[in-house]
Short mmCIF file of C-alpha atoms in Angstrom, two decimals:
data_model
loop_
_atom_site.label_atom_id
_atom_site.label_comp_id
_atom_site.label_asym_id
_atom_site.label_seq_id
_atom_site.Cartn_x
_atom_site.Cartn_y
_atom_site.Cartn_z
CA MET W 1 12.61 -24.98 -4.25
CA THR W 2 10.67 -22.26 -6.42
CA LEU W 3 7.40 -22.20 -4.14
CA ILE W 4 5.84 -18.89 -2.31
CA ILE W 5 3.53 -19.14 0.10
CA ALA W 6 0.64 -16.60 0.03
CA LEU W 7 -0.71 -15.99 3.43
CA ASP W 8 -3.54 -13.81 2.90
CA GLN W 9 -6.35 -15.49 5.55
CA ASP W 10 -6.81 -15.50 9.11
CA SER W 11 -4.13 -15.73 11.20
CA SER W 12 -5.16 -19.58 12.81
CA LYS W 13 -5.23 -20.56 8.83
CA ALA W 14 -2.44 -19.30 8.68
CA SER W 15 -0.15 -21.12 11.11
CA SER W 16 -1.80 -24.33 9.96
CA ILE W 17 -0.87 -23.90 7.04
CA VAL W 18 2.86 -22.78 8.42
CA GLY W 19 3.05 -26.13 9.70
CA MET W 20 1.58 -28.11 6.91
CA LEU W 21 3.90 -26.82 4.16
CA CYS W 22 7.19 -25.91 6.23
CA SER W 23 9.17 -28.32 4.96
CA VAL W 24 8.16 -27.92 1.06
CA ALA W 25 7.87 -24.80 0.59
CA SER W 26 10.43 -21.60 -0.21
CA GLY W 27 8.87 -18.99 1.96
CA PHE W 28 5.67 -17.32 3.10
CA LYS W 29 4.13 -14.30 1.91
CA LEU W 30 2.48 -12.44 4.40
CA GLY W 31 -0.21 -10.10 2.52
CA LEU W 32 -1.41 -7.02 4.64
CA PRO W 33 -4.88 -8.83 4.72
CA LEU W 34 -3.35 -10.97 6.88
CA LEU W 35 -1.53 -8.67 9.18
CA LEU W 36 -3.85 -6.07 9.57
CA GLU W 37 -6.22 -9.12 11.47
CA ALA W 38 -3.32 -9.85 13.67
CA GLY W 39 -0.56 -7.03 13.66
CA ALA W 40 2.20 -7.34 12.37
CA LYS W 41 3.10 -8.68 15.41
CA ILE W 42 1.78 -12.30 13.82
CA ALA W 43 4.53 -11.80 11.35
CA CYS W 44 7.67 -13.45 14.36
CA ARG W 45 4.88 -16.13 15.55
CA LEU W 46 4.24 -18.07 12.20
CA ARG W 47 8.26 -16.98 11.89
CA MET W 48 9.00 -18.92 15.05
CA MET W 49 6.67 -22.09 13.22
CA CYS W 50 9.63 -22.61 9.98
CA PRO W 51 11.82 -19.98 10.56
CA GLU W 52 14.73 -21.22 8.19
CA LYS W 53 12.63 -20.44 5.02
CA LEU W 54 12.32 -16.83 2.47
CA TRP W 55 9.94 -15.38 5.14
CA ILE W 56 8.41 -11.95 2.98
CA ALA W 57 5.91 -9.15 4.42
CA ASP W 58 3.49 -7.66 1.15
CA LEU W 59 2.83 -4.37 2.18
CA LYS W 60 3.00 -3.19 -0.75
CA LEU W 61 4.22 -0.61 0.29
CA ALA W 62 3.42 2.74 -1.71
CA ASP W 63 3.74 5.99 0.70
CA ILE W 64 6.66 8.58 2.13
CA GLY W 65 10.00 7.36 3.54
CA SER W 66 8.51 7.66 6.77
CA THR W 67 5.96 6.71 6.77
CA MET W 68 7.46 4.07 5.14
CA LYS W 69 9.72 2.94 7.34
CA LEU W 70 7.37 3.42 10.61
CA ALA W 71 5.31 0.65 8.98
CA VAL W 72 8.09 -1.30 8.38
CA SER W 73 9.89 -0.90 11.67
CA GLN W 74 7.24 -3.46 13.36
CA LEU W 75 8.39 -6.36 11.31
CA VAL W 76 12.21 -6.05 11.49
CA GLY W 77 13.44 -9.22 13.40
CA CYS W 78 11.00 -11.49 11.37
CA VAL W 79 10.90 -11.18 8.02
CA ASP W 80 13.82 -11.10 5.39
CA GLY W 81 12.16 -8.60 3.17
CA VAL W 82 9.58 -6.43 2.33
CA ILE W 83 6.95 -6.07 -0.39
CA ALA W 84 6.83 -2.02 -2.12
CA HIS W 85 5.87 -0.18 -5.06
CA SER W 86 8.41 0.67 -7.69
CA VAL W 87 6.43 3.63 -9.04
CA VAL W 88 6.28 5.43 -5.33
CA GLY W 89 10.02 7.00 -6.64
CA VAL W 90 13.46 6.76 -4.81
CA GLU W 91 13.60 10.90 -3.43
CA GLY W 92 11.58 10.93 -0.19
CA ALA W 93 10.14 7.29 -0.63
CA LEU W 94 12.48 4.34 -2.12
CA GLY W 95 15.66 5.69 -0.76
CA GLU W 96 14.95 6.46 2.44
CA LEU W 97 13.25 3.09 3.77
CA LYS W 98 15.79 1.31 1.37
CA GLU W 99 18.04 2.92 3.39
CA TYR W 100 16.17 2.09 6.52
CA LEU W 101 15.83 -1.75 5.16
CA GLU W 102 19.83 -1.82 4.59
CA GLN W 103 20.77 -0.91 7.68
CA HIS W 104 18.30 -3.79 9.45
CA GLY W 105 18.89 -6.35 7.49
CA VAL W 106 16.18 -6.74 5.68
CA LYS W 107 15.99 -6.90 1.96
CA LEU W 108 13.76 -4.62 -0.07
CA ILE W 109 12.08 -5.84 -2.70
CA LEU W 110 9.55 -4.31 -5.38
CA VAL W 111 6.62 -4.14 -7.81
CA VAL W 112 7.69 -3.82 -11.32
CA ALA W 113 4.37 -4.77 -12.96
CA MET W 114 0.75 -6.51 -11.52
CA SER W 115 -0.85 -8.72 -13.00
CA HIS W 116 -4.18 -8.12 -13.09
CA PRO W 117 -6.45 -6.60 -16.63
CA GLY W 118 -6.31 -2.81 -14.48
CA ALA W 119 -2.60 -2.62 -14.50
CA ALA W 120 -2.29 -2.29 -18.69
CA GLU W 121 -4.27 1.38 -17.77
CA ALA W 122 -1.34 2.93 -16.73
CA TYR W 123 0.70 1.14 -14.11
CA ASN W 124 2.02 -1.77 -16.05
CA ARG W 125 3.19 1.36 -19.06
CA LEU W 126 6.28 2.42 -16.17
CA LEU W 127 7.76 -0.60 -16.70
CA GLU W 128 10.78 1.01 -18.27
CA HIS W 129 10.96 3.42 -15.13
CA ASN W 130 9.48 0.70 -12.38
CA VAL W 131 12.59 -1.06 -13.75
CA GLU W 132 15.14 1.84 -13.82
CA VAL W 133 14.14 2.70 -10.21
CA ALA W 134 14.56 -1.02 -8.93
CA GLY W 135 17.84 -1.43 -10.23
CA ARG W 136 18.90 2.25 -9.72
CA LEU W 137 18.06 1.19 -5.87
CA ARG W 138 20.36 -2.84 -6.51
CA VAL W 139 17.52 -4.10 -4.90
CA TRP W 140 17.26 -8.23 -3.96
CA GLY W 141 13.84 -8.88 -5.63
CA VAL W 142 10.95 -7.33 -7.92
CA VAL W 143 7.89 -8.82 -8.56
CA ALA W 144 5.95 -9.89 -11.65
CA PRO W 145 3.45 -10.98 -12.91
CA ALA W 146 3.08 -15.02 -13.77
CA THR W 147 0.03 -14.02 -16.17
CA MET W 148 1.71 -12.26 -18.20
CA PRO W 149 5.62 -13.85 -19.14
CA ASP W 150 6.56 -11.37 -21.81
CA ILE W 151 6.16 -9.29 -18.85
CA VAL W 152 8.30 -11.45 -16.91
CA ARG W 153 10.85 -12.39 -19.66
CA ARG W 154 11.27 -8.75 -19.99
CA VAL W 155 12.47 -7.73 -16.12
CA LYS W 156 14.67 -10.74 -16.58
CA SER W 157 16.69 -9.36 -19.99
CA PHE W 158 16.98 -5.45 -18.45
CA LEU W 159 17.69 -7.12 -14.08
CA PRO W 160 19.37 -10.91 -14.47
CA GLU W 161 21.55 -10.64 -11.10
CA THR W 162 17.96 -10.09 -9.12
CA VAL W 163 15.61 -12.30 -8.55
CA ILE W 164 12.51 -11.67 -9.43
CA LEU W 165 9.24 -13.56 -7.30
CA SER W 166 5.70 -14.12 -9.34
CA PRO W 167 2.16 -13.63 -7.92
CA GLY W 168 -0.80 -14.72 -10.01
CA VAL W 169 0.35 -18.57 -10.64
CA GLY W 170 -3.68 -20.44 -9.58
CA VAL W 171 -6.88 -18.09 -8.96
CA GLN W 172 -5.89 -15.70 -11.19
CA GLY W 173 -4.67 -17.95 -14.42
CA ALA W 174 -1.06 -18.83 -14.55
CA LYS W 175 -0.44 -22.13 -14.84
CA PRO W 176 2.52 -23.55 -12.08
CA GLY W 177 5.74 -23.39 -14.42
CA ASP W 178 4.50 -19.63 -16.61
CA ALA W 179 6.84 -17.54 -15.20
CA LEU W 180 10.22 -19.77 -13.97
CA CYS W 181 9.90 -20.45 -17.94
CA ALA W 182 9.32 -16.49 -18.56
CA GLY W 183 12.70 -16.59 -15.77
CA ALA W 184 10.67 -16.01 -12.57
CA ASP W 185 12.37 -17.46 -9.46
CA TYR W 186 9.62 -18.20 -7.20
CA GLU W 187 6.16 -18.70 -8.22
CA ILE W 188 3.97 -16.84 -5.14
CA VAL W 189 0.81 -19.07 -5.00
CA GLY W 190 -1.67 -18.92 -2.51
CA ARG W 191 -5.64 -19.43 -2.70
CA SER W 192 -5.05 -22.14 -4.88
CA ILE W 193 -3.67 -24.08 -2.40
CA THR W 194 -4.28 -22.73 0.74
CA ALA W 195 -7.50 -22.92 -0.19
CA SER W 196 -7.33 -26.59 -0.82
CA SER W 197 -9.20 -29.38 1.53
CA ASP W 198 -5.04 -30.82 1.26
CA PRO W 199 -2.43 -28.20 1.42
CA LEU W 200 0.15 -30.62 1.28
CA LYS W 201 -1.15 -32.03 -1.66
CA ALA W 202 -1.94 -28.64 -3.23
CA ALA W 203 1.25 -27.58 -2.90
CA ARG W 204 3.78 -31.20 -4.02
CA ASP W 205 1.56 -30.86 -7.22
CA VAL W 206 1.80 -27.57 -7.82
CA LEU W 207 6.21 -28.14 -7.69
CA ALA W 208 5.92 -31.09 -9.32
CA GLU W 209 3.84 -29.15 -12.12
CA GLN W 210 6.80 -26.78 -12.31
CA ARG W 211 9.60 -29.41 -12.52
CA ARG W 212 7.92 -31.01 -14.82
CA ARG W 213 6.97 -27.38 -16.97
CA LEU W 214 11.45 -26.59 -16.04
CA GLY W 215 12.00 -29.85 -17.95
CA GLU W 216 9.95 -28.66 -21.25
CA CYS W 217 11.32 -25.12 -21.59
CA ARG W 218 14.70 -26.01 -21.13
CA ALA W 219 15.16 -28.94 -23.10
CA SER W 220 13.76 -26.78 -25.92
CA ARG W 221 16.13 -23.63 -25.09
CA MET M 1 -13.93 22.50 9.53
CA THR M 2 -10.35 21.99 7.37
CA LEU M 3 -8.30 20.15 9.40
CA ILE M 4 -7.64 15.83 9.50
CA ILE M 5 -5.12 14.83 12.21
CA ALA M 6 -3.35 11.92 10.54
CA LEU M 7 -2.18 9.30 13.72
CA ASP M 8 0.65 7.28 12.94
CA GLN M 9 1.98 6.44 16.31
CA ASP M 10 2.04 4.55 18.86
CA SER M 11 -2.14 3.11 19.35
CA SER M 12 -1.63 4.64 23.16
CA LYS M 13 -0.18 8.06 21.77
CA ALA M 14 -3.04 7.83 19.67
CA SER M 15 -5.73 7.28 22.16
CA SER M 16 -4.75 10.27 24.17
CA ILE M 17 -3.78 12.32 20.62
CA VAL M 18 -8.03 11.67 20.12
CA GLY M 19 -9.72 12.92 23.08
CA MET M 20 -7.36 15.81 22.87
CA LEU M 21 -8.66 16.97 19.67
CA CYS M 22 -11.52 15.74 19.26
CA SER M 23 -13.16 19.04 19.50
CA VAL M 24 -11.61 21.29 16.94
CA ALA M 25 -10.54 18.34 14.36
CA SER M 26 -13.22 17.30 11.39
CA GLY M 27 -11.66 13.90 11.35
CA PHE M 28 -9.03 11.55 12.08
CA LYS M 29 -6.36 9.81 9.32
CA LEU M 30 -5.27 5.75 10.53
CA GLY M 31 -1.79 5.68 9.11
CA LEU M 32 -0.36 1.64 7.93
CA PRO M 33 1.93 2.38 11.01
CA LEU M 34 -0.74 2.31 13.35
CA LEU M 35 -3.23 -0.12 12.27
CA LEU M 36 0.00 -2.12 12.47
CA GLU M 37 0.81 -1.70 15.08
CA ALA M 38 -2.59 -2.65 17.30
CA GLY M 39 -4.02 -4.58 14.15
CA ALA M 40 -7.30 -2.86 12.43
CA LYS M 41 -9.09 -2.69 15.64
CA ILE M 42 -7.50 -0.53 16.76
CA ALA M 43 -10.33 1.99 14.68
CA CYS M 44 -12.70 0.65 16.13
CA ARG M 45 -11.05 2.02 20.01
CA LEU M 46 -10.56 5.28 18.44
CA ARG M 47 -13.55 5.94 16.61
CA MET M 48 -15.07 5.18 20.03
CA MET M 49 -13.97 8.49 21.81
CA CYS M 50 -15.05 10.81 18.78
CA PRO M 51 -18.04 9.06 17.01
CA GLU M 52 -19.13 12.73 15.19
CA LYS M 53 -16.46 12.38 12.57
CA LEU M 54 -14.52 11.11 9.87
CA TRP M 55 -12.76 8.34 10.07
CA ILE M 56 -10.67 7.44 7.66
CA ALA M 57 -7.81 4.34 7.15
CA ASP M 58 -4.81 4.89 5.56
CA LEU M 59 -4.22 1.91 4.08
CA LYS M 60 -2.07 2.85 0.42
CA LEU M 61 -4.02 0.12 -0.92
CA ALA M 62 -2.61 -0.74 -4.33
CA ASP M 63 -3.08 -4.38 -4.34
CA ILE M 64 -5.87 -6.98 -7.10
CA GLY M 65 -8.96 -6.22 -5.74
CA SER M 66 -9.63 -9.62 -3.93
CA THR M 67 -6.69 -8.43 -1.63
CA MET M 68 -7.93 -4.81 -0.90
CA LYS M 69 -11.58 -6.34 -0.37
CA LEU M 70 -9.72 -8.96 2.11
CA ALA M 71 -8.07 -6.02 3.76
CA VAL M 72 -10.78 -3.27 4.40
CA SER M 73 -12.76 -5.98 5.76
CA GLN M 74 -11.71 -5.51 8.44
CA LEU M 75 -12.24 -1.86 8.61
CA VAL M 76 -15.99 -1.78 8.00
CA GLY M 77 -18.06 -0.57 10.13
CA CYS M 78 -15.29 1.55 12.17
CA VAL M 79 -14.37 4.25 9.43
CA ASP M 80 -15.73 6.37 6.68
CA GLY M 81 -13.31 6.15 4.69
CA VAL M 82 -10.24 4.31 2.68
CA ILE M 83 -7.00 5.53 1.05
CA ALA M 84 -6.28 3.80 -1.92
CA HIS M 85 -4.30 4.27 -5.17
CA SER M 86 -5.29 5.54 -8.12
CA VAL M 87 -2.62 4.40 -10.43
CA VAL M 88 -3.69 0.39 -9.88
CA GLY M 89 -6.58 1.08 -12.15
CA VAL M 90 -10.24 -0.17 -12.44
CA GLU M 91 -10.59 -3.70 -14.01
CA GLY M 92 -9.64 -6.65 -10.77
CA ALA M 93 -8.36 -3.36 -9.10
CA LEU M 94 -10.25 -0.52 -7.65
CA GLY M 95 -13.80 -1.49 -9.08
CA GLU M 96 -14.26 -4.30 -7.23
CA LEU M 97 -13.06 -2.73 -4.22
CA LYS M 98 -15.91 0.39 -4.86
CA GLU M 99 -18.03 -2.10 -5.25
CA TYR M 100 -17.65 -3.96 -2.31
CA LEU M 101 -16.92 -0.23 0.34
CA GLU M 102 -20.33 0.64 -1.19
CA GLN M 103 -22.20 -2.72 -0.21
CA HIS M 104 -21.01 -1.59 2.93
CA GLY M 105 -21.90 2.11 3.34
CA VAL M 106 -17.64 3.12 2.89
CA LYS M 107 -16.04 5.97 1.09
CA LEU M 108 -13.73 5.68 -1.09
CA ILE M 109 -10.49 8.24 -1.32
CA LEU M 110 -7.93 7.47 -3.99
CA VAL M 111 -4.64 8.88 -4.04
CA VAL M 112 -3.96 10.91 -7.50
CA ALA M 113 -0.28 12.69 -6.67
CA MET M 114 1.55 12.72 -4.14
CA SER M 115 3.41 14.82 -2.38
CA HIS M 116 7.63 14.18 -2.32
CA PRO M 117 10.43 14.63 -4.88
CA GLY M 118 10.17 11.32 -5.76
CA ALA M 119 6.75 11.62 -6.83
CA ALA M 120 7.49 13.62 -9.95
CA GLU M 121 9.92 11.10 -11.39
CA ALA M 122 7.35 8.94 -12.71
CA TYR M 123 4.12 9.01 -10.41
CA ASN M 124 2.47 12.14 -10.91
CA ARG M 125 2.69 11.93 -14.61
CA LEU M 126 -0.09 9.49 -13.80
CA LEU M 127 -2.23 12.62 -12.36
CA GLU M 128 -4.76 12.65 -16.05
CA HIS M 129 -4.86 9.13 -15.59
CA ASN M 130 -5.58 9.02 -12.25
CA VAL M 131 -8.01 12.11 -11.83
CA GLU M 132 -10.15 10.68 -14.33
CA VAL M 133 -9.75 6.84 -12.89
CA ALA M 134 -11.52 8.69 -9.67
CA GLY M 135 -13.72 10.67 -12.62
CA ARG M 136 -14.53 7.26 -13.93
CA LEU M 137 -15.76 5.31 -10.46
CA ARG M 138 -17.14 8.72 -8.64
CA VAL M 139 -14.97 8.05 -5.50
CA TRP M 140 -16.24 10.56 -2.81
CA GLY M 141 -12.90 11.56 -2.27
CA VAL M 142 -9.32 12.24 -3.85
CA VAL M 143 -5.97 13.37 -1.92
CA ALA M 144 -3.48 15.61 -3.49
CA PRO M 145 -0.51 17.24 -2.13
CA ALA M 146 -0.60 20.21 -0.05
CA THR M 147 3.40 20.97 -1.35
CA MET M 148 1.96 20.88 -4.55
CA PRO M 149 -1.01 23.70 -4.90
CA ASP M 150 -0.53 24.07 -8.81
CA ILE M 151 -1.17 19.80 -8.69
CA VAL M 152 -4.58 20.46 -6.35
CA ARG M 153 -5.38 23.58 -8.22
CA ARG M 154 -5.73 20.87 -11.59
CA VAL M 155 -7.26 18.43 -9.62
CA LYS M 156 -10.60 21.05 -8.26
CA SER M 157 -10.47 22.19 -12.31
CA PHE M 158 -11.21 18.30 -13.31
CA LEU M 159 -12.95 16.86 -10.35
CA PRO M 160 -15.25 20.29 -8.65
CA GLU M 161 -17.32 18.41 -7.45
CA THR M 162 -15.12 15.45 -5.14
CA VAL M 163 -13.63 16.08 -1.99
CA ILE M 164 -9.57 16.94 -1.65
CA LEU M 165 -7.23 15.87 1.14
CA SER M 166 -4.45 17.63 1.78
CA PRO M 167 -1.45 15.33 3.02
CA GLY M 168 1.99 18.41 3.78
CA VAL M 169 1.20 20.20 5.51
CA GLY M 170 4.36 20.76 8.49
CA VAL M 171 6.85 18.43 8.91
CA GLN M 172 6.41 18.06 5.23
CA GLY M 173 6.78 22.11 4.40
CA ALA M 174 3.18 22.83 2.77
CA LYS M 175 2.38 26.01 5.11
CA PRO M 176 -1.99 25.71 7.13
CA GLY M 177 -3.86 26.79 3.86
CA ASP M 178 -2.21 26.24 1.27
CA ALA M 179 -3.76 23.61 -0.22
CA LEU M 180 -7.04 25.63 1.04
CA CYS M 181 -6.49 28.35 -1.04
CA ALA M 182 -5.87 25.85 -3.72
CA GLY M 183 -9.34 24.51 -4.04
CA ALA M 184 -9.09 21.20 -1.77
CA ASP M 185 -11.22 20.91 0.98
CA TYR M 186 -9.63 19.19 4.75
CA GLU M 187 -5.39 19.39 5.30
CA ILE M 188 -4.25 16.33 6.90
CA VAL M 189 -2.31 17.42 9.01
CA GLY M 190 -0.03 14.88 11.21
CA ARG M 191 4.08 15.45 13.19
CA SER M 192 3.84 18.90 13.52
CA ILE M 193 0.58 18.77 16.26
CA THR M 194 0.95 15.02 17.63
CA ALA M 195 4.61 15.41 18.25
CA SER M 196 3.48 18.58 19.92
CA SER M 197 3.87 19.59 23.26
CA ASP M 198 0.64 20.87 23.25
CA PRO M 199 -1.04 18.76 20.43
CA LEU M 200 -4.17 21.27 21.25
CA LYS M 201 -2.96 24.83 21.05
CA ALA M 202 -0.61 24.10 18.02
CA ALA M 203 -4.28 21.51 16.47
CA ARG M 204 -6.02 25.54 17.65
CA ASP M 205 -2.71 27.58 15.74
CA VAL M 206 -3.10 25.87 12.48
CA LEU M 207 -7.16 25.93 12.58
CA ALA M 208 -6.75 30.07 13.13
CA GLU M 209 -3.65 29.62 10.12
CA GLN M 210 -6.06 28.26 7.62
CA ARG M 211 -9.18 31.04 8.26
CA ARG M 212 -6.52 33.49 8.47
CA ARG M 213 -4.71 32.32 4.75
CA LEU M 214 -8.97 31.26 3.62
CA GLY M 215 -10.21 35.16 4.31
CA GLU M 216 -7.12 36.66 2.29
CA CYS M 217 -7.22 34.28 -0.94
CA ARG M 218 -11.16 34.82 -1.21
CA ALA M 219 -10.22 38.44 -0.88
CA SER M 220 -7.91 38.50 -3.98
CA ARG M 221 -9.89 36.56 -5.37
#
């Protein structure tokens, strides 16, 4: 299973999406807009609808340790992982967060590169630092953009044992399978499934295309 | 007035702090932990208790444009400004956010440097890029750490017309006045006031110390 659904829309819509896609998705990524609208408690409510899948809070945390810990404390018990930014560094920030999450059985997932064009200005030039931080902290997963398969390949070569999650499939321009063929473990898809008139069919189409592409790219190795 | 109160704690505590400090604070900064606990709607409820001051949502946004816009859309009408990270760059991210905020009369405030030790690893080495982005986007304000007055001085020299807000006073180690003397317009103080047994006295003490230090440092110029 290789598909994580990004939920950024209103909470009633999110509930209906979770109900429809629980059987086909590997997991769900709860975006900041949704968590702000409904409060962190929505994570528990949605999770109860599909408890066995992977639940990730995408806060894109980028703050000092004490603030990040206070933020995630509200999600402990409701999500399996939280997303933070590698770029803020370890001491006084991610080091404290990692320790706290470990104590509470929550996975840390670090953004090491981003998918929008402006990321090339500065953010993605920190790729080696960001990947080194992820390695140093032995995080469970990293986020790298499906729109930039070369970056996914580099991350995979630096961190062969770390789970790679790739957003940017669909509206942002990457095709299903692009990131998987480059070494990602999951592709994160939002609007092209959740805003579709038939989200279940759209999700199945993405999964079928992922399988087809993976077959192709594995055959050509 | 030079004091902004950081509210990161539970919402009932936050209400009582706003009630106590409305007359002495320049404004209030609502942290992500508080907004997650209570949902974005708490911004409007708190603001009604002290409507004339500066209200800032400290989401430390660091995402693609569409996600950042969706997050702040829930705060429009309730806050005067939102905080995002310069490091994510303009195209597809801060450029879109700035345009959206301008349409809705909300100020953009960009973090250009951070206050924890780990920020020296990579984040604060991007200072020139971050300041350049703030200048290019003509943002209302920037965030630079009170714990690093040299950085505040550099930011002031690069962006003399931009409002500088400095966190890190109190628990994080900077003293009231450190950042003001280096060129900041506001110092942001959280726990050393909000967790005090007498928040009003603690806030007045900070204000008195800021005035004393400003008197000293202006006299020595």
